[in-house]
Tab-separated table of C-alpha atoms and ligand atoms in Angstrom:
chain	number	residue	atom	x	y	z
A	1	MET	CA	61.911	95.260	83.233
A	2	LYS	CA	61.941	99.299	82.084
A	3	TYR	CA	59.237	101.961	83.475
A	4	ASN	CA	59.315	105.583	82.598
A	5	LYS	CA	56.660	108.234	83.340
A	6	THR	CA	56.439	111.932	84.373
A	7	ILE	CA	53.678	113.094	86.537
A	8	THR	CA	52.403	116.375	87.480
A	9	LEU	CA	52.042	116.216	91.981
A	10	LYS	CA	49.454	117.956	93.619
A	11	ASP	CA	51.678	120.938	94.342
A	12	GLY	CA	52.629	121.208	90.542
A	13	ARG	CA	56.027	119.771	90.705
A	14	THR	CA	57.131	117.563	88.174
A	15	CYS	CA	57.668	113.919	89.298
A	16	CYS	CA	59.399	111.020	87.081
A	17	LEU	CA	58.971	107.771	87.628
A	18	ARG	CA	61.687	105.458	86.282
A	19	ASN	CA	64.029	102.340	86.860
A	20	GLY	CA	66.241	102.695	89.633
A	21	GLU	CA	69.683	102.402	87.878
A	22	GLU	CA	73.216	101.384	88.872
A	23	LYS	CA	74.267	105.401	89.089
A	24	ASP	CA	71.357	105.769	92.003
A	25	GLY	CA	73.068	103.500	94.330
A	26	ALA	CA	73.840	106.057	97.033
A	27	ALA	CA	70.738	108.167	96.623
A	28	VAL	CA	68.626	104.847	96.887
A	29	LEU	CA	69.914	104.107	100.134
A	30	THR	CA	69.972	107.481	101.500
A	31	ASN	CA	66.277	107.383	100.560
A	32	PHE	CA	65.725	104.068	101.844
A	33	ASN	CA	67.324	104.984	105.577
A	34	LEU	CA	65.466	108.093	105.793
A	35	THR	CA	62.109	105.857	104.857
A	36	HIS	CA	63.155	103.419	107.100
A	37	GLN	CA	63.863	106.158	110.241
A	38	GLU	CA	60.944	108.451	110.146
A	39	THR	CA	58.075	105.675	110.174
A	40	ASP	CA	57.210	102.546	112.408
A	41	ASN	CA	55.101	100.887	109.909
A	42	LEU	CA	58.349	99.558	107.348
A	43	LEU	CA	59.469	96.048	108.244
A	44	THR	CA	62.958	96.799	109.347
A	45	TYR	CA	65.107	99.464	110.823
A	46	PRO	CA	67.878	101.501	109.122
A	47	ASP	CA	70.297	99.479	111.546
A	48	GLU	CA	69.189	96.276	110.224
A	49	ASN	CA	69.900	97.361	106.256
A	50	THR	CA	72.561	94.732	105.207
A	51	PHE	CA	73.379	96.850	101.857
A	52	ASP	CA	76.162	99.554	101.523
A	53	GLU	CA	76.155	101.685	98.529
A	54	LYS	CA	77.557	98.769	95.876
A	55	GLN	CA	75.263	96.149	96.542
A	56	GLU	CA	72.045	98.951	96.310
A	57	ALA	CA	73.648	99.912	93.130
A	58	GLU	CA	74.313	96.254	92.069
A	59	PHE	CA	70.439	95.068	93.115
A	60	LEU	CA	69.011	98.121	90.920
A	61	LYS	CA	71.084	97.160	87.943
A	62	SER	CA	69.449	93.506	88.597
A	63	MET	CA	65.920	95.092	88.585
A	64	GLU	CA	66.612	96.659	85.308
A	65	GLU	CA	67.800	93.849	83.887
A	66	SER	CA	65.342	91.630	85.383
A	67	GLU	CA	62.412	90.304	82.887
A	68	ASN	CA	59.681	90.521	85.797
A	69	GLU	CA	60.883	91.904	88.934
A	70	ILE	CA	61.318	96.186	89.423
A	71	GLU	CA	62.458	98.453	91.035
A	72	ILE	CA	60.778	102.060	90.431
A	73	LEU	CA	62.012	105.814	91.906
A	74	ALA	CA	59.863	108.753	91.910
A	75	VAL	CA	62.625	111.719	91.433
A	76	ILE	CA	61.422	115.076	92.238
A	77	ASP	CA	64.315	118.041	90.927
A	78	GLY	CA	66.845	114.955	90.748
A	79	VAL	CA	65.898	113.764	94.391
A	80	VAL	CA	64.767	110.337	94.952
A	81	ALA	CA	61.872	111.148	96.980
A	82	GLY	CA	60.648	107.781	97.335
A	83	THR	CA	60.322	104.127	95.631
A	84	ALA	CA	58.631	100.939	94.929
A	85	GLY	CA	58.815	97.741	93.739
A	86	PHE	CA	57.937	93.894	93.768
A	87	HIS	CA	59.312	90.671	93.808
A	88	SER	CA	58.233	87.525	92.162
A	89	MET	CA	57.333	85.136	95.405
A	90	GLY	CA	59.031	81.947	93.637
A	91	ASN	CA	59.678	80.873	90.369
A	92	LYS	CA	58.075	77.178	90.922
A	93	TYR	CA	54.574	76.484	89.384
A	94	LYS	CA	52.666	76.995	91.996
A	95	MET	CA	54.424	79.975	92.822
A	96	LYS	CA	55.297	82.015	90.203
A	97	HIS	CA	51.919	84.116	89.474
A	98	ARG	CA	52.575	85.588	92.458
A	99	ALA	CA	54.437	88.642	93.193
A	100	ASP	CA	54.948	90.817	96.562
A	101	PHE	CA	54.634	94.764	96.483
A	102	GLY	CA	56.410	97.050	98.699
A	103	ILE	CA	56.257	101.322	98.982
A	104	ALA	CA	58.339	103.864	100.667
A	105	ILE	CA	58.370	107.632	100.604
A	106	ALA	CA	60.315	110.194	102.592
A	107	LYS	CA	57.742	112.102	104.900
A	108	GLU	CA	58.300	115.606	103.183
A	109	TYR	CA	56.748	114.128	100.049
A	110	TRP	CA	53.455	112.348	101.532
A	111	GLY	CA	50.294	113.690	100.792
A	112	LEU	CA	51.098	114.715	96.791
A	113	GLY	CA	50.093	111.867	94.903
A	114	ILE	CA	53.379	109.993	94.552
A	115	GLY	CA	52.139	106.848	96.525
A	116	LYS	CA	48.856	106.489	94.296
A	117	ALA	CA	51.080	106.938	91.194
A	118	LEU	CA	53.820	104.656	91.923
A	119	THR	CA	50.970	101.652	93.225
A	120	LYS	CA	49.509	102.029	89.561
A	121	ALA	CA	52.630	101.919	88.073
A	122	CYS	CA	53.598	99.039	89.827
A	123	ILE	CA	50.316	97.349	89.512
A	124	TRP	CA	50.595	97.998	85.375
A	125	CYS	CA	54.195	96.356	85.518
A	126	ALA	CA	53.047	93.612	87.331
A	127	ARG	CA	50.678	92.683	85.002
A	128	GLU	CA	52.796	92.924	82.021
A	129	ALA	CA	55.031	90.532	83.739
A	130	GLY	CA	52.364	88.143	83.928
A	131	TYR	CA	51.284	87.929	87.257
A	132	THR	CA	47.846	87.374	88.368
A	133	GLN	CA	48.596	88.539	92.094
A	134	LEU	CA	49.629	91.244	93.931
A	135	GLU	CA	50.234	90.789	97.786
A	136	LEU	CA	51.542	93.181	100.048
A	137	GLU	CA	51.348	93.486	104.039
A	138	VAL	CA	50.477	96.754	105.779
A	139	VAL	CA	50.376	97.381	109.266
A	140	ALA	CA	46.582	97.570	110.922
A	141	GLU	CA	47.096	101.512	112.161
A	142	ASN	CA	48.827	102.666	108.870
A	143	GLU	CA	45.418	104.314	107.723
A	144	SER	CA	46.793	105.950	104.941
A	145	ALA	CA	48.498	103.272	103.432
A	146	VAL	CA	45.333	100.742	103.564
A	147	ALA	CA	43.359	103.672	102.065
A	148	MET	CA	45.698	103.934	99.077
A	149	TYR	CA	45.751	99.958	98.583
A	150	GLU	CA	41.804	99.889	98.854
A	151	LYS	CA	41.454	102.484	96.508
A	152	ALA	CA	43.972	100.914	94.225
A	153	GLY	CA	41.621	97.632	94.584
A	154	PHE	CA	43.757	95.283	97.001
A	155	VAL	CA	41.591	93.127	98.844
A	156	ALA	CA	42.443	92.300	103.037
A	157	PHE	CA	42.595	88.596	103.191
A	158	GLY	CA	44.282	88.054	106.669
A	159	ARG	CA	44.961	89.719	109.951
A	160	ASN	CA	47.857	88.698	111.643
A	161	PRO	CA	47.503	90.152	115.420
A	162	ARG	CA	51.459	89.620	116.350
A	163	GLY	CA	52.555	90.575	112.407
A	164	PHE	CA	55.569	93.003	113.950
A	165	ASN	CA	57.009	93.282	117.147
A	166	SER	CA	58.036	97.249	117.326
A	167	ARG	CA	60.423	98.678	119.450
A	168	GLN	CA	58.579	100.991	120.076
A	169	THR	CA	54.872	100.025	120.436
A	170	GLY	CA	55.416	96.275	121.094
A	171	TYR	CA	53.013	94.083	118.836
A	172	GLN	CA	51.407	95.777	115.560
A	173	GLU	CA	48.240	94.196	113.682
A	174	VAL	CA	49.621	93.137	110.260
A	175	VAL	CA	47.219	93.212	107.317
A	176	SER	CA	47.572	91.104	104.489
A	177	MET	CA	46.011	92.088	100.945
A	178	ARG	CA	46.161	90.961	97.449
A	179	LEU	CA	45.165	92.216	94.537
A	180	GLU	CA	43.558	90.127	91.434
A	181	LEU	CA	45.647	91.627	88.081
B	201	COA	C1	51.854	105.383	102.500
B	201	COA	C2	52.363	106.084	101.304
B	201	COA	C3	53.293	105.069	100.575
B	201	COA	C4	51.340	106.866	100.791
B	201	COA	O1	51.978	107.463	99.860
B	201	COA	P1	51.470	109.145	99.400
B	201	COA	O2	52.186	109.622	98.488
B	201	COA	O3	51.777	109.983	100.824
B	201	COA	O4	49.920	108.880	98.917
B	201	COA	P2	49.355	110.186	97.966
B	201	COA	O5	49.675	111.256	98.364
B	201	COA	O6	49.373	109.176	96.439
B	201	COA	O7	47.905	109.440	98.399
B	201	COA	C5	47.021	108.262	98.355
B	201	COA	C6	45.826	108.099	99.110
B	201	COA	O8	46.497	107.582	100.313
B	201	COA	C7	45.694	108.115	101.179
B	201	COA	N1	46.162	109.031	101.775
B	201	COA	C8	47.432	110.019	101.763
B	201	COA	N2	47.633	110.719	102.660
B	201	COA	C9	46.601	110.664	103.797
B	201	COA	C10	46.216	111.196	104.877
B	201	COA	N3	47.215	111.524	105.145
B	201	COA	N4	44.653	110.610	105.895
B	201	COA	C11	44.185	109.363	105.104
B	201	COA	N5	45.077	109.140	103.661
B	201	COA	C12	45.757	109.377	103.153
B	201	COA	C13	44.459	108.667	100.225
B	201	COA	O9	43.510	107.530	100.254
B	201	COA	C14	44.888	108.938	99.231
B	201	COA	O10	44.203	109.068	98.108
B	201	COA	P3	43.321	110.328	97.394
B	201	COA	O11	44.740	111.028	96.698
B	201	COA	O12	42.601	109.781	96.153
B	201	COA	O13	42.690	111.164	98.665
B	201	COA	C15	53.473	107.159	102.344
B	201	COA	O14	52.839	107.655	103.507
B	201	COA	C16	54.833	106.149	102.806
B	201	COA	O15	55.635	106.225	102.053
B	201	COA	N6	54.414	105.696	104.043
B	201	COA	C17	55.810	104.961	105.281
B	201	COA	C18	55.917	103.992	104.282
B	201	COA	C19	55.019	103.370	104.658
B	201	COA	O16	54.047	103.092	105.487
B	201	COA	N7	54.576	102.053	103.431
B	201	COA	C20	53.745	100.984	103.176
B	201	COA	C21	54.290	99.868	103.749
B	201	COA	S1	52.869	98.666	103.319
């Protein structure tokens, strides 16, 4: 899928929302490792990442060529500030209407409007791809993310009190949310 849009952030800077491409492999891997060490609200720890730069580049290329999946980068002054994307939850008839959404932005860029814009971009693309439901899981204590999702129209449909087991804090409640497209 293709996506390309330039937005103005709350601080006046310009941010380009565009597909990740093969050439972005190293930058996206750097951003992934940074975001996953800056917060305890994501699924994996940096040491659990199995991708190297080449695999990341191949992944981005496959996403760009995909008809129903995407990985969108938020790029500011040539730097990858964050990423968001969705993936099909299965190609069987009973599942192919569902896609799984994920997003992470480096801490120094929080609160500028990137999360909202990336979420909106992914919702638009998921609808274009023909999905009728976009889903996500979020740590209940991640208040800014929960607020952002609710504003985008996501509705909670379940809570798992032992959804994650954090190395730092132990069990984290995880909320399942869905958006009808
Ligand atoms: C959650 C995250 C994606 C939000 O991105 P962001 O770029 O900071 O969000 P935005 O600036 O676009 O703000 C979007 C909304 O989030 C909420 N929000 C953002 N910062 C907030 C804060 N400090 N406190 C409360 N709500 C906040 C607001 O509802 C805001 O909407 P508004 O601008 O209309 O008030 C970002 O903090 C992040 O990547 N965190 C680490 C990874 C993560 O938690 N990912 C989600 C996993 S499910």
